[in-house]
Short mmCIF file of C-alpha atoms in Angstrom, two decimals:
data_model
loop_
_atom_site.label_atom_id
_atom_site.label_comp_id
_atom_site.label_asym_id
_atom_site.label_seq_id
_atom_site.Cartn_x
_atom_site.Cartn_y
_atom_site.Cartn_z
CA MET A 1 39.91 4.14 -6.46
CA SER A 2 37.53 7.06 -5.34
CA ASN A 3 33.92 6.20 -4.93
CA LYS A 4 31.87 8.63 -7.63
CA TYR A 5 28.99 8.01 -5.17
CA ASP A 6 28.55 7.17 -1.83
CA ALA A 7 25.22 5.66 -2.24
CA ILE A 8 23.32 3.80 -5.24
CA ILE A 9 19.84 2.85 -5.19
CA ILE A 10 18.67 0.55 -8.03
CA GLY A 11 14.64 0.64 -8.75
CA CYS A 12 12.78 3.78 -7.91
CA GLY A 13 9.31 2.83 -6.32
CA SER A 14 8.32 5.19 -3.57
CA ASN A 15 10.49 3.00 -1.24
CA GLY A 16 13.53 3.46 -3.38
CA ILE A 17 13.39 7.38 -3.91
CA ALA A 18 12.57 7.40 0.21
CA ALA A 19 16.12 5.68 0.81
CA ALA A 20 17.56 8.48 -1.75
CA ILE A 21 16.02 11.60 -0.16
CA ARG A 22 16.86 9.90 3.32
CA LEU A 23 21.07 9.61 2.41
CA GLN A 24 20.61 13.02 0.49
CA GLN A 25 19.24 14.69 3.44
CA LYS A 26 22.32 13.05 5.26
CA GLY A 27 24.54 15.43 2.97
CA LEU A 28 25.35 12.04 0.67
CA LYS A 29 26.06 11.72 -3.07
CA THR A 30 23.39 8.82 -4.45
CA ALA A 31 22.18 8.40 -7.63
CA ILE A 32 19.09 6.22 -8.91
CA PHE A 33 19.01 3.63 -11.88
CA GLU A 34 15.88 2.67 -12.38
CA GLN A 35 14.81 0.73 -15.53
CA ALA A 36 11.21 1.98 -16.55
CA ALA A 37 11.42 5.09 -18.69
CA VAL A 38 9.84 6.81 -16.07
CA PRO A 39 10.17 6.73 -11.84
CA GLY A 40 7.64 5.79 -9.71
CA GLY A 41 7.31 2.48 -9.58
CA ALA A 42 3.28 1.28 -9.12
CA THR A 43 2.83 5.10 -8.59
CA LYS A 44 1.87 6.45 -11.87
CA THR A 45 -1.04 8.20 -14.08
CA LYS A 46 -1.88 7.58 -17.36
CA GLU A 47 -4.97 7.47 -19.69
CA LEU A 48 -5.47 4.12 -19.80
CA THR A 49 -8.67 4.26 -21.26
CA LEU A 50 -9.99 7.46 -23.68
CA PRO A 51 -7.64 10.78 -23.91
CA GLY A 52 -8.07 13.09 -21.28
CA PHE A 53 -9.77 10.46 -18.62
CA LYS A 54 -6.41 9.88 -15.92
CA HIS A 55 -6.14 6.74 -14.49
CA ASP A 56 -4.14 5.39 -11.48
CA VAL A 57 -2.31 2.47 -12.92
CA GLY A 58 -1.07 1.18 -9.15
CA SER A 59 -1.75 2.91 -5.98
CA ALA A 60 -4.55 5.74 -5.96
CA ILE A 61 -5.84 6.34 -2.79
CA MET A 62 -2.67 7.03 -0.42
CA PRO A 63 -3.80 7.06 3.38
CA LEU A 64 -0.21 6.10 4.34
CA GLY A 65 1.44 8.11 1.63
CA LEU A 66 0.04 11.24 4.07
CA ALA A 67 0.40 9.10 7.18
CA SER A 68 4.48 8.35 7.06
CA PRO A 69 6.84 9.57 9.31
CA PHE A 70 9.01 10.11 6.35
CA PHE A 71 7.30 11.50 3.88
CA ARG A 72 4.74 13.89 5.84
CA ASN A 73 7.75 15.56 7.00
CA LEU A 74 9.19 16.71 3.32
CA PRO A 75 8.31 20.13 1.63
CA LEU A 76 6.38 18.39 -1.25
CA GLN A 77 4.05 21.38 -1.45
CA GLN A 78 6.84 23.28 -2.32
CA TYR A 79 6.32 21.46 -5.91
CA GLY A 80 2.49 21.60 -6.33
CA LEU A 81 1.68 18.52 -4.60
CA GLU A 82 -2.53 19.22 -3.47
CA TRP A 83 -4.20 16.86 -0.87
CA VAL A 84 -7.96 15.77 -1.75
CA PHE A 85 -9.78 14.84 1.69
CA PRO A 86 -13.01 13.41 0.58
CA GLU A 87 -15.59 13.98 3.02
CA VAL A 88 -15.52 10.08 3.72
CA ALA A 89 -12.29 8.58 3.61
CA TYR A 90 -14.45 4.90 3.09
CA ALA A 91 -18.17 3.13 2.77
CA HIS A 92 -19.19 -0.18 2.80
CA PRO A 93 -22.66 -0.58 1.41
CA PHE A 94 -24.72 -3.18 1.96
CA ASP A 95 -27.45 -5.11 0.18
CA ASP A 96 -30.16 -3.13 1.54
CA GLY A 97 -28.87 0.06 0.10
CA THR A 98 -28.07 1.57 3.25
CA ALA A 99 -24.25 1.89 3.86
CA TYR A 100 -21.76 3.16 7.12
CA ALA A 101 -19.22 5.51 6.70
CA CYS A 102 -15.93 5.81 8.12
CA TYR A 103 -15.75 9.96 8.61
CA LYS A 104 -12.61 11.76 9.93
CA GLU A 105 -14.53 11.89 13.16
CA ILE A 106 -14.50 8.95 15.31
CA GLN A 107 -17.79 9.92 17.28
CA ALA A 108 -20.25 10.40 13.87
CA THR A 109 -18.31 6.72 12.69
CA ALA A 110 -19.85 5.06 16.13
CA ALA A 111 -22.94 7.32 15.73
CA GLN A 112 -24.31 4.59 12.99
CA LEU A 113 -23.21 1.75 14.20
CA GLY A 114 -25.93 1.43 16.83
CA GLU A 115 -25.44 -1.55 19.93
CA ASP A 116 -21.73 -1.79 18.55
CA GLN A 117 -21.16 2.19 18.83
CA ASP A 118 -19.46 1.66 22.69
CA ALA A 119 -17.40 -1.15 21.29
CA TYR A 120 -15.63 0.60 18.00
CA LEU A 121 -14.89 3.10 20.14
CA ASN A 122 -13.09 1.01 22.98
CA LEU A 123 -11.67 -0.67 20.11
CA ILE A 124 -10.34 2.30 17.62
CA ASN A 125 -9.97 4.91 20.17
CA PRO A 126 -7.37 4.16 22.26
CA LEU A 127 -5.08 3.59 19.46
CA LEU A 128 -6.50 6.88 18.00
CA GLU A 129 -5.13 8.35 21.11
CA ASN A 130 -1.76 6.83 21.28
CA TRP A 131 -1.10 6.66 17.46
CA ASP A 132 1.56 9.51 17.74
CA LYS A 133 3.39 7.11 20.13
CA LEU A 134 2.57 4.42 17.86
CA ASN A 135 3.21 5.23 14.59
CA GLU A 136 7.16 4.68 14.20
CA ASP A 137 7.02 1.60 16.06
CA LEU A 138 4.21 0.39 13.41
CA LEU A 139 5.73 1.52 10.35
CA GLY A 140 9.46 0.01 11.25
CA PRO A 141 11.77 -3.19 12.04
CA LEU A 142 10.76 -5.49 15.01
CA GLY A 143 12.76 -3.74 17.90
CA ILE A 144 12.40 -2.76 21.48
CA PRO A 145 9.40 -0.34 20.90
CA ASP A 146 9.49 3.63 22.02
CA HIS A 147 6.77 3.04 24.29
CA PRO A 148 5.80 -0.55 24.60
CA LEU A 149 3.34 -0.35 27.19
CA GLN A 150 1.21 1.21 24.03
CA PHE A 151 2.96 -0.86 21.79
CA MET A 152 1.78 -3.70 24.00
CA LYS A 153 -1.95 -3.05 24.09
CA PHE A 154 -1.93 -2.45 20.33
CA GLY A 155 0.07 -6.00 20.28
CA LEU A 156 -2.74 -7.62 22.09
CA LYS A 157 -5.66 -6.00 19.46
CA ALA A 158 -3.13 -6.91 16.26
CA LEU A 159 -2.70 -10.46 16.82
CA PRO A 160 -5.62 -12.41 16.79
CA SER A 161 -7.26 -12.79 13.50
CA ALA A 162 -9.52 -10.38 12.11
CA LYS A 163 -12.59 -12.70 12.38
CA MET A 164 -11.46 -12.69 15.43
CA ILE A 165 -11.99 -9.04 16.45
CA ALA A 166 -15.00 -9.00 14.59
CA ASP A 167 -16.66 -11.22 16.44
CA LYS A 168 -15.21 -10.77 19.72
CA TYR A 169 -16.34 -6.79 19.87
CA PHE A 170 -19.54 -6.40 16.85
CA LYS A 171 -23.07 -7.72 17.29
CA ASN A 172 -24.16 -6.90 13.80
CA GLU A 173 -23.30 -8.30 10.73
CA LYS A 174 -23.05 -4.72 9.34
CA THR A 175 -20.40 -3.45 11.86
CA LYS A 176 -18.03 -6.64 11.10
CA MET A 177 -18.08 -6.56 7.38
CA PHE A 178 -17.42 -2.92 7.71
CA PHE A 179 -14.21 -3.72 10.18
CA TYR A 180 -13.27 -6.44 7.38
CA GLY A 181 -13.49 -4.02 4.90
CA SER A 182 -10.24 -2.81 5.74
CA ALA A 183 -8.91 -5.79 7.18
CA ALA A 184 -9.30 -7.14 3.96
CA HIS A 185 -6.93 -5.09 2.32
CA SER A 186 -3.97 -7.52 4.00
CA THR A 187 -4.98 -9.84 1.50
CA LEU A 188 -4.92 -12.73 3.80
CA PRO A 189 -7.69 -15.21 5.15
CA LEU A 190 -9.56 -13.18 7.58
CA ASN A 191 -9.57 -16.07 9.81
CA THR A 192 -5.53 -16.15 9.87
CA LEU A 193 -3.69 -14.32 12.64
CA ILE A 194 -2.61 -10.84 12.58
CA SER A 195 -4.53 -9.83 9.76
CA ALA A 196 -6.76 -7.75 12.49
CA SER A 197 -3.92 -5.19 12.42
CA PHE A 198 -4.60 -4.05 9.54
CA GLY A 199 -7.86 -3.24 9.36
CA LEU A 200 -6.72 -1.50 12.83
CA VAL A 201 -4.14 0.58 11.66
CA LEU A 202 -5.98 1.34 8.28
CA THR A 203 -9.06 2.71 10.36
CA THR A 204 -6.95 4.40 12.87
CA SER A 205 -5.38 6.24 10.22
CA ALA A 206 -8.64 7.61 8.51
CA HIS A 207 -9.38 8.93 12.26
CA LYS A 208 -6.44 10.35 12.56
CA TYR A 209 -5.83 11.59 8.58
CA ASN A 210 -8.41 10.62 6.64
CA TRP A 211 -8.05 8.87 3.07
CA PRO A 212 -6.14 11.48 0.56
CA PHE A 213 -5.30 11.15 -2.36
CA PRO A 214 -3.40 13.71 -4.75
CA LYS A 215 -5.07 16.14 -6.92
CA GLY A 216 -4.27 15.35 -10.55
CA GLY A 217 -2.73 11.43 -9.84
CA ALA A 218 -0.87 9.66 -7.83
CA GLY A 219 1.76 10.56 -10.14
CA ASN A 220 1.79 14.00 -9.00
CA PHE A 221 2.68 12.65 -5.27
CA PHE A 222 6.21 10.90 -7.13
CA ASP A 223 6.74 13.51 -9.11
CA ALA A 224 6.75 15.75 -6.12
CA LEU A 225 9.07 13.27 -4.76
CA VAL A 226 11.54 13.72 -7.62
CA GLN A 227 11.39 17.09 -7.85
CA HIS A 228 12.87 17.14 -3.93
CA TYR A 229 15.22 14.59 -4.09
CA LYS A 230 17.09 16.34 -7.32
CA SER A 231 16.51 19.69 -5.24
CA LEU A 232 19.05 17.82 -2.70
CA GLY A 233 21.11 17.36 -5.15
CA GLY A 234 20.11 13.79 -6.09
CA GLU A 235 20.38 11.87 -9.85
CA ILE A 236 18.20 9.96 -11.44
CA TYR A 237 19.07 7.53 -14.70
CA CYS A 238 16.26 5.82 -16.24
CA ASP A 239 16.07 3.61 -18.79
CA GLN A 240 18.91 1.63 -16.88
CA LEU A 241 17.80 -2.18 -16.58
CA VAL A 242 20.62 -3.38 -13.86
CA ASN A 243 21.83 -7.12 -14.37
CA ASP A 244 25.13 -7.18 -12.76
CA ILE A 245 26.26 -4.67 -9.71
CA ARG A 246 29.20 -4.37 -11.31
CA ASP A 247 27.70 -2.40 -14.28
CA LEU A 248 27.23 -0.05 -11.62
CA PRO A 249 29.60 3.04 -10.47
CA ASN A 250 31.48 2.51 -7.43
CA ALA A 251 29.79 3.33 -4.28
CA TYR A 252 30.17 2.33 -0.57
CA SER A 253 26.72 0.96 -1.01
CA TYR A 254 23.98 0.21 -2.76
CA LEU A 255 20.05 -0.67 -2.21
CA PHE A 256 18.06 -2.55 -3.91
CA ASP A 257 14.35 -1.74 -4.41
CA LEU A 258 14.08 -5.00 -5.84
CA THR A 259 11.74 -8.32 -4.21
CA PRO A 260 14.33 -11.32 -3.51
CA LYS A 261 12.97 -12.78 -6.94
CA GLN A 262 14.46 -10.02 -8.41
CA LEU A 263 17.45 -9.97 -6.14
CA LEU A 264 18.45 -13.16 -6.72
CA LYS A 265 18.63 -12.44 -10.83
CA ILE A 266 21.66 -9.78 -9.73
CA LYS A 267 25.24 -11.07 -10.79
CA GLY A 268 28.19 -9.98 -9.09
CA LEU A 269 26.32 -10.25 -4.98
CA ASN A 270 28.36 -11.40 -2.49
CA PHE A 271 25.71 -13.48 -0.78
CA ASN A 272 25.98 -16.65 0.56
CA SER A 273 24.40 -20.34 -0.12
CA LEU A 274 22.56 -19.90 2.92
CA TYR A 275 21.50 -16.64 2.26
CA ARG A 276 20.27 -17.47 -0.96
CA LYS A 277 18.04 -20.67 0.07
CA ARG A 278 16.53 -18.03 2.64
CA LEU A 279 15.77 -15.43 -0.06
CA GLU A 280 14.25 -18.56 -2.35
CA ALA A 281 11.93 -19.48 0.31
CA TYR A 282 10.66 -16.32 0.52
CA LYS A 283 6.58 -16.49 -0.03
CA TYR A 284 4.68 -14.28 -2.54
CA GLY A 285 0.95 -12.91 -1.42
CA ALA A 286 -2.18 -13.50 -3.57
CA GLY A 287 -2.20 -11.06 -7.21
CA VAL A 288 -4.71 -8.59 -7.62
CA PHE A 289 -7.22 -8.30 -11.00
CA LYS A 290 -7.56 -4.50 -11.76
CA MET A 291 -9.93 -2.32 -13.67
CA ASP A 292 -10.18 1.20 -14.64
CA TRP A 293 -13.33 2.76 -16.48
CA ALA A 294 -13.77 6.09 -18.35
CA LEU A 295 -17.41 6.83 -17.01
CA SER A 296 -20.01 9.29 -18.51
CA GLU A 297 -21.27 9.84 -15.04
CA PRO A 298 -20.23 9.55 -11.34
CA ILE A 299 -20.81 5.61 -10.35
CA PRO A 300 -25.16 5.47 -9.60
CA PHE A 301 -24.83 4.90 -5.48
CA THR A 302 -27.45 4.14 -4.14
CA SER A 303 -26.10 5.39 -0.67
CA GLU A 304 -25.42 8.84 -0.35
CA LYS A 305 -22.87 8.20 2.16
CA CYS A 306 -20.86 6.05 -0.93
CA ARG A 307 -21.29 9.05 -2.75
CA LYS A 308 -18.93 11.10 -0.36
CA ALA A 309 -16.62 8.43 -0.10
CA ALA A 310 -13.35 8.33 -2.54
CA THR A 311 -13.09 4.81 -1.43
CA ILE A 312 -15.48 2.22 -1.23
CA HIS A 313 -15.57 -1.87 0.05
CA LEU A 314 -17.91 -3.93 -1.48
CA GLY A 315 -18.71 -7.53 0.33
CA PHE A 316 -22.22 -8.19 0.91
CA SER A 317 -21.89 -10.71 3.78
CA GLN A 318 -19.99 -11.35 6.30
CA LYS A 319 -19.90 -14.79 4.82
CA GLU A 320 -19.02 -13.55 0.92
CA ILE A 321 -16.03 -11.46 2.23
CA GLU A 322 -14.38 -14.54 4.28
CA ALA A 323 -14.98 -16.84 1.66
CA SER A 324 -13.74 -14.51 -0.87
CA GLU A 325 -10.61 -13.93 0.88
CA GLU A 326 -9.79 -17.51 2.02
CA GLY A 327 -10.62 -18.42 -1.70
CA ILE A 328 -7.36 -16.91 -3.30
CA HIS A 329 -4.96 -18.71 -1.33
CA ASP A 330 -6.82 -22.20 -2.19
CA LYS A 331 -7.40 -21.21 -5.94
CA LYS A 332 -10.78 -21.28 -5.07
CA MET A 333 -12.68 -17.60 -6.61
CA THR A 334 -15.85 -16.90 -5.90
CA ASP A 335 -18.66 -14.99 -7.91
CA THR A 336 -19.51 -12.49 -5.29
CA PRO A 337 -15.72 -11.49 -4.42
CA TYR A 338 -14.54 -8.20 -2.04
CA VAL A 339 -13.81 -5.36 -4.21
CA LEU A 340 -12.00 -2.15 -3.44
CA VAL A 341 -13.36 0.34 -5.58
CA ALA A 342 -11.91 4.06 -6.02
CA GLN A 343 -13.89 7.19 -7.11
CA HIS A 344 -11.65 10.46 -7.70
CA THR A 345 -13.45 12.60 -10.35
CA PRO A 346 -16.39 13.79 -7.42
CA PHE A 347 -14.05 15.37 -6.02
CA ASP A 348 -11.04 15.94 -8.54
CA SER A 349 -12.47 17.38 -11.80
CA THR A 350 -9.22 17.35 -13.09
CA ARG A 351 -8.61 13.85 -13.72
CA ALA A 352 -11.73 13.73 -16.73
CA PRO A 353 -12.93 15.86 -19.60
CA GLU A 354 -16.08 18.01 -18.39
CA GLY A 355 -18.87 16.11 -17.05
CA LYS A 356 -16.97 13.21 -17.05
CA HIS A 357 -15.87 11.06 -14.60
CA THR A 358 -13.58 7.89 -13.77
CA ALA A 359 -13.21 4.28 -11.85
CA TRP A 360 -10.85 2.17 -10.46
CA ALA A 361 -11.29 -1.23 -8.97
CA TYR A 362 -9.10 -4.65 -7.75
CA ILE A 363 -10.49 -7.83 -6.58
CA HIS A 364 -7.34 -10.13 -4.90
CA VAL A 365 -6.92 -13.26 -7.16
CA PRO A 366 -4.57 -16.13 -6.38
CA ASN A 367 -0.53 -15.31 -7.78
CA GLY A 368 -0.07 -15.41 -11.52
CA ASP A 369 -3.59 -15.66 -11.94
CA THR A 370 -4.66 -14.54 -15.55
CA THR A 371 -8.62 -15.18 -15.62
CA ASP A 372 -10.65 -12.01 -16.54
CA TYR A 373 -12.49 -10.91 -13.91
CA THR A 374 -14.32 -8.00 -15.79
CA GLU A 375 -17.93 -9.29 -15.44
CA ILE A 376 -17.56 -10.32 -11.54
CA ILE A 377 -16.14 -7.34 -10.63
CA GLU A 378 -18.75 -5.02 -12.40
CA ASN A 379 -21.67 -7.13 -11.11
CA GLN A 380 -20.37 -6.33 -7.59
CA ILE A 381 -20.50 -2.94 -8.27
CA GLU A 382 -23.58 -3.03 -10.06
CA ARG A 383 -25.41 -4.78 -7.10
CA ALA A 384 -24.44 -1.06 -4.82
CA ALA A 385 -24.92 1.12 -7.73
CA PRO A 386 -27.43 0.18 -10.34
CA GLY A 387 -27.01 1.36 -13.61
CA PHE A 388 -23.41 1.48 -13.12
CA LYS A 389 -22.92 -0.72 -16.55
CA ASP A 390 -24.72 2.03 -18.54
CA SER A 391 -22.59 4.34 -17.28
CA ILE A 392 -19.73 2.92 -18.77
CA LEU A 393 -17.88 4.56 -21.61
CA GLU A 394 -14.51 2.62 -21.92
CA ARG A 395 -12.44 0.29 -20.13
CA SER A 396 -9.18 -1.09 -19.12
CA ALA A 397 -8.34 -4.64 -17.29
CA MET A 398 -5.39 -5.72 -16.01
CA ASN A 399 -4.52 -9.37 -14.88
CA THR A 400 -1.56 -10.32 -12.71
CA VAL A 401 0.88 -10.55 -15.72
CA ALA A 402 0.02 -7.04 -16.92
CA LEU A 403 0.75 -5.96 -13.49
CA GLU A 404 4.01 -7.52 -13.13
CA GLN A 405 5.06 -6.48 -16.64
CA PHE A 406 4.27 -2.88 -15.65
CA ASP A 407 6.47 -3.01 -12.58
CA PRO A 408 8.44 -6.17 -11.98
CA ASN A 409 8.17 -5.79 -8.46
CA LEU A 410 4.55 -7.00 -8.27
CA VAL A 411 5.29 -11.03 -8.73
CA GLY A 412 2.54 -12.80 -9.73
CA GLY A 413 0.25 -9.66 -8.72
CA ASP A 414 1.43 -9.04 -5.51
CA ILE A 415 0.87 -5.58 -4.74
CA ASN A 416 2.66 -6.12 -1.11
CA GLY A 417 5.98 -7.46 -2.48
CA GLY A 418 5.29 -10.48 -0.42
CA ARG A 419 2.51 -12.30 2.19
CA GLN A 420 2.61 -10.50 4.42
CA ASP A 421 1.37 -12.80 7.11
CA ILE A 422 2.91 -13.39 10.78
CA THR A 423 5.58 -15.50 9.75
CA GLN A 424 7.03 -12.87 7.25
CA LEU A 425 5.27 -9.30 8.45
CA PHE A 426 8.31 -7.84 10.68
CA THR A 427 10.84 -10.56 9.39
CA ARG A 428 10.81 -10.17 5.73
CA PRO A 429 12.87 -11.24 3.68
CA VAL A 430 14.30 -13.04 5.91
CA ALA A 431 14.56 -13.52 10.08
CA LYS A 432 17.38 -11.76 10.94
CA ILE A 433 18.42 -8.94 13.40
CA SER A 434 18.55 -5.64 10.21
CA PRO A 435 16.04 -7.45 7.79
CA TYR A 436 17.59 -4.53 5.26
CA ALA A 437 21.26 -5.48 5.64
CA THR A 438 22.75 -8.66 3.37
CA PRO A 439 25.82 -10.79 4.16
CA ASP A 440 27.68 -8.45 1.28
CA PRO A 441 28.44 -5.26 2.97
CA ARG A 442 27.87 -3.05 0.53
CA VAL A 443 24.32 -4.28 -0.31
CA TYR A 444 20.63 -3.47 1.49
CA ILE A 445 17.27 -4.17 0.32
CA CYS A 446 14.86 -1.54 0.87
CA SER A 447 11.85 -2.77 -1.34
CA SER A 448 8.07 -3.93 0.63
CA SER A 449 9.92 -6.76 0.60
CA THR A 450 11.32 -5.33 4.23
CA PRO A 451 9.67 -4.13 6.76
CA PRO A 452 6.73 -2.60 7.78
CA GLY A 453 5.65 -4.09 4.10
CA GLY A 454 3.29 -2.38 1.42
CA GLY A 455 2.26 0.39 1.08
CA VAL A 456 3.13 3.40 -0.75
CA HIS A 457 4.71 4.90 3.02
CA GLY A 458 8.68 4.62 1.91
CA MET A 459 9.09 3.62 5.60
CA CYS A 460 10.91 0.45 4.11
CA GLY A 461 13.47 2.59 2.01
CA PHE A 462 14.10 5.05 5.25
CA HIS A 463 14.94 2.39 7.65
CA ALA A 464 17.04 0.89 5.05
CA ALA A 465 18.72 4.31 4.51
CA GLN A 466 19.06 4.22 8.17
CA LYS A 467 21.30 0.56 8.44
CA ALA A 468 23.83 2.09 5.50
CA LEU A 469 24.59 5.09 7.11
CA LYS A 470 24.85 3.34 10.42
CA ASP A 471 27.45 1.16 9.00
CA HIS A 472 29.12 2.77 6.57
CA PHE A 473 28.47 6.50 7.53
CA SER A 474 27.75 6.80 11.48
CA GLU A 475 29.29 10.34 11.83
CA LEU A 476 26.71 11.60 9.93
CA LEU A 477 23.83 10.03 12.55
#
């Protein structure tokens, strides 16, 4: 029997469509089957509060969308994608009303840090100078790096905990908190191994590319990907919940943009019992409680640096941030959590009615937690922006259950496709030479449950596609 398709991709998040585009680029005939009515995974924009207010339901700021070795080389501007670059990539306010700003210019950033200026440059500059040599190895599976010396030097800084690196390099608490702001994106306790790596990669990407976002909403980024995929001849079928691989058209390979919990529910997969047990043992990470606001004015941050940043990290002491990120794993939430805030409308007026604004924020919470943290989040923002609560016209809140209902890949509210600690960062979902391949020679995993993990970068999908090409269509490589 001839196959209608060379490859079928199940799930149309950023990794699913990246895999599909890569295979289509090589001349294969592909199709995507997506369970939702609209493709995009967690990268969607909706009116969650009031008419005319556009909110990013999931991903909102996309440093890795632009930094991705795969996405950045696609002609997405041809399909209307415009990147917005705020003057400040991210800012971190302090209780005394001051703040530190991460500018694209590393010297301008370091100049704020007083006696920590040289230490910051010594920590980040070597990574920035070698980024083009490190980028593809960092955003791929564990293997022999193309530039082993530079990769080893990075590893010596990335392997320790964020706390260890902060205490080793910096003297002032404000500088340590500034580094924690990006490191805490890991959702790991900041005293655990490899948590420093997230701070290093995200900070370096800010100096290399800034932290941009798509004009008009994150959904526009995905719309451009969809249009490009279709221009290559790809097909997308929405409202197609796949429960059995045997219900799909015949193909040589099937790539699943699903996490292990969902993959185990698919019937017809030729997985042995050992592999199934290993998938069942896969660990999910912390969840998030996420909020959106329609506002009568921009967030009234005390610090001008915060008003110039699209991303703001809130945490008002080193101990507060450490306790916040450790407590979520012990199911001990604090009243002063680390909060990640995004504000688009000061730089993109298309997202709200004239003169009005939007804001977006989340905190890390225990996986599956259903507590309402609205008041706690708003109190934290109020500390840095007195009068914020008075500007709220309407709010939307999504707990971990609501987030998983919105996108089933967000298991228990985990936005990274699984815990990204040292046991699972490169060996996800299981430890094997190719984490994308499975015991079923037709079946591959291309979700963020494979390396390099969470983020809108598409590299999980790209590497899974490369593996499928090597196994079934090696003559095309």
